[in-house]
């Protein structure tokens, strides 16, 4: 019995010595808590969610909503827009406007930046509001056309439209680089500094612990877009962007074409719009816009933002994929209804609805694309999609303007058919991004 007790006592002394070796006597009392805190980690997505919505996001929306492009593209497009007003010939005008288009190609990157800094629960509410800035720009151009063109001509209208761009250039210093980009490139300290700056502006705090995400080797590789994970998504999105731009510019150009060339089928037209011009062999067989024409365009522009609450409801209730399908089917119906003989008020209402639907569709396809791709391919994916949208924008004038002079219904039918086919294709999209966190890698 005594031998057993001695054995237990020796074992206890030995165990105590081992514990003392593992934990020195002079170790601070709170060191255990510090070690646990150092073991804690968080991602950029978790930091964005913790910081929440605040003053930084308001500033971001005002600046990026007004400029909508990355800095280089913004300066480029503003510069060549100004040069366009001095074009000595039509050929120079076309060339300079093409240069403007090269700068505007960066428009999608501004949307990506906004998307990456907005918490997931706020994206469906805030991103549709970006339409407000686009609508304000559209209305500004119409108002300038109404007030400036009859008096000073189109050159001064362009020069005045560039003026806000000069002021916005100085605000770009307040826009940070993407924290997700820094993490994908392995620049952890730069990402932490950006997130801390945003947290300070929003009077919030970052999550406890260290910012940890693996650096990505395949950043900017276009093959990701056609990998097995994203091939179907990319192909369907390229067509969706083509249709979004095709339908949007089709609605804008067809409405002005119908007014400009007196192709309206209205039952209460004024004396000026009762006569359809037949001077096809002349240099110009159109008439200048009257005050009522500008007013009609202004009202149709309001359609781009008036139904934003409906857009927000669709995104939150039905998700992105179903919202795209519903909006495209409705747009197809309204495109065909524009050909119906109605009153001038009825025509204005149809234009209002059409601009609302195609604008909402464009907004949803922007949101879905920014959410579905991971950070390593988000900007690249948006860039490819924007390229396909430009193709749609280039084809739209041939339908909405050239073909419109021959047959209104023949010109409007391709827009309606494209929207129907795209709506059906959206059901094949494999991913619904409603409420989903942004991915860092594939």
mmCIF file of C-alpha atoms in Angstrom, residues 8 27 44 183 195 212 258 319 340 365 395:
data_model
loop_
_atom_site.group_PDB
_atom_site.id
_atom_site.type_symbol
_atom_site.label_atom_id
_atom_site.label_comp_id
_atom_site.label_asym_id
_atom_site.label_seq_id
_atom_site.Cartn_x
_atom_site.Cartn_y
_atom_site.Cartn_z
ATOM 1 C CA UNK A 8 1.385 8.124 -7.227
ATOM 2 C CA UNK A 27 4.203 34.160 -18.289
ATOM 3 C CA UNK A 44 -12.436 40.856 -46.574
ATOM 4 C CA UNK A 183 -5.662 40.428 -51.034
ATOM 5 C CA UNK A 195 -10.540 48.496 -44.587
ATOM 6 C CA UNK A 212 -6.153 36.249 -43.895
ATOM 7 C CA UNK A 258 -40.169 58.154 -84.192
ATOM 8 C CA UNK A 319 -33.790 36.855 -56.981
ATOM 9 C CA UNK A 340 -50.012 50.335 -81.772
ATOM 10 C CA UNK A 365 -27.477 42.118 -65.307
ATOM 11 C CA UNK A 395 -26.228 46.984 -84.036
#
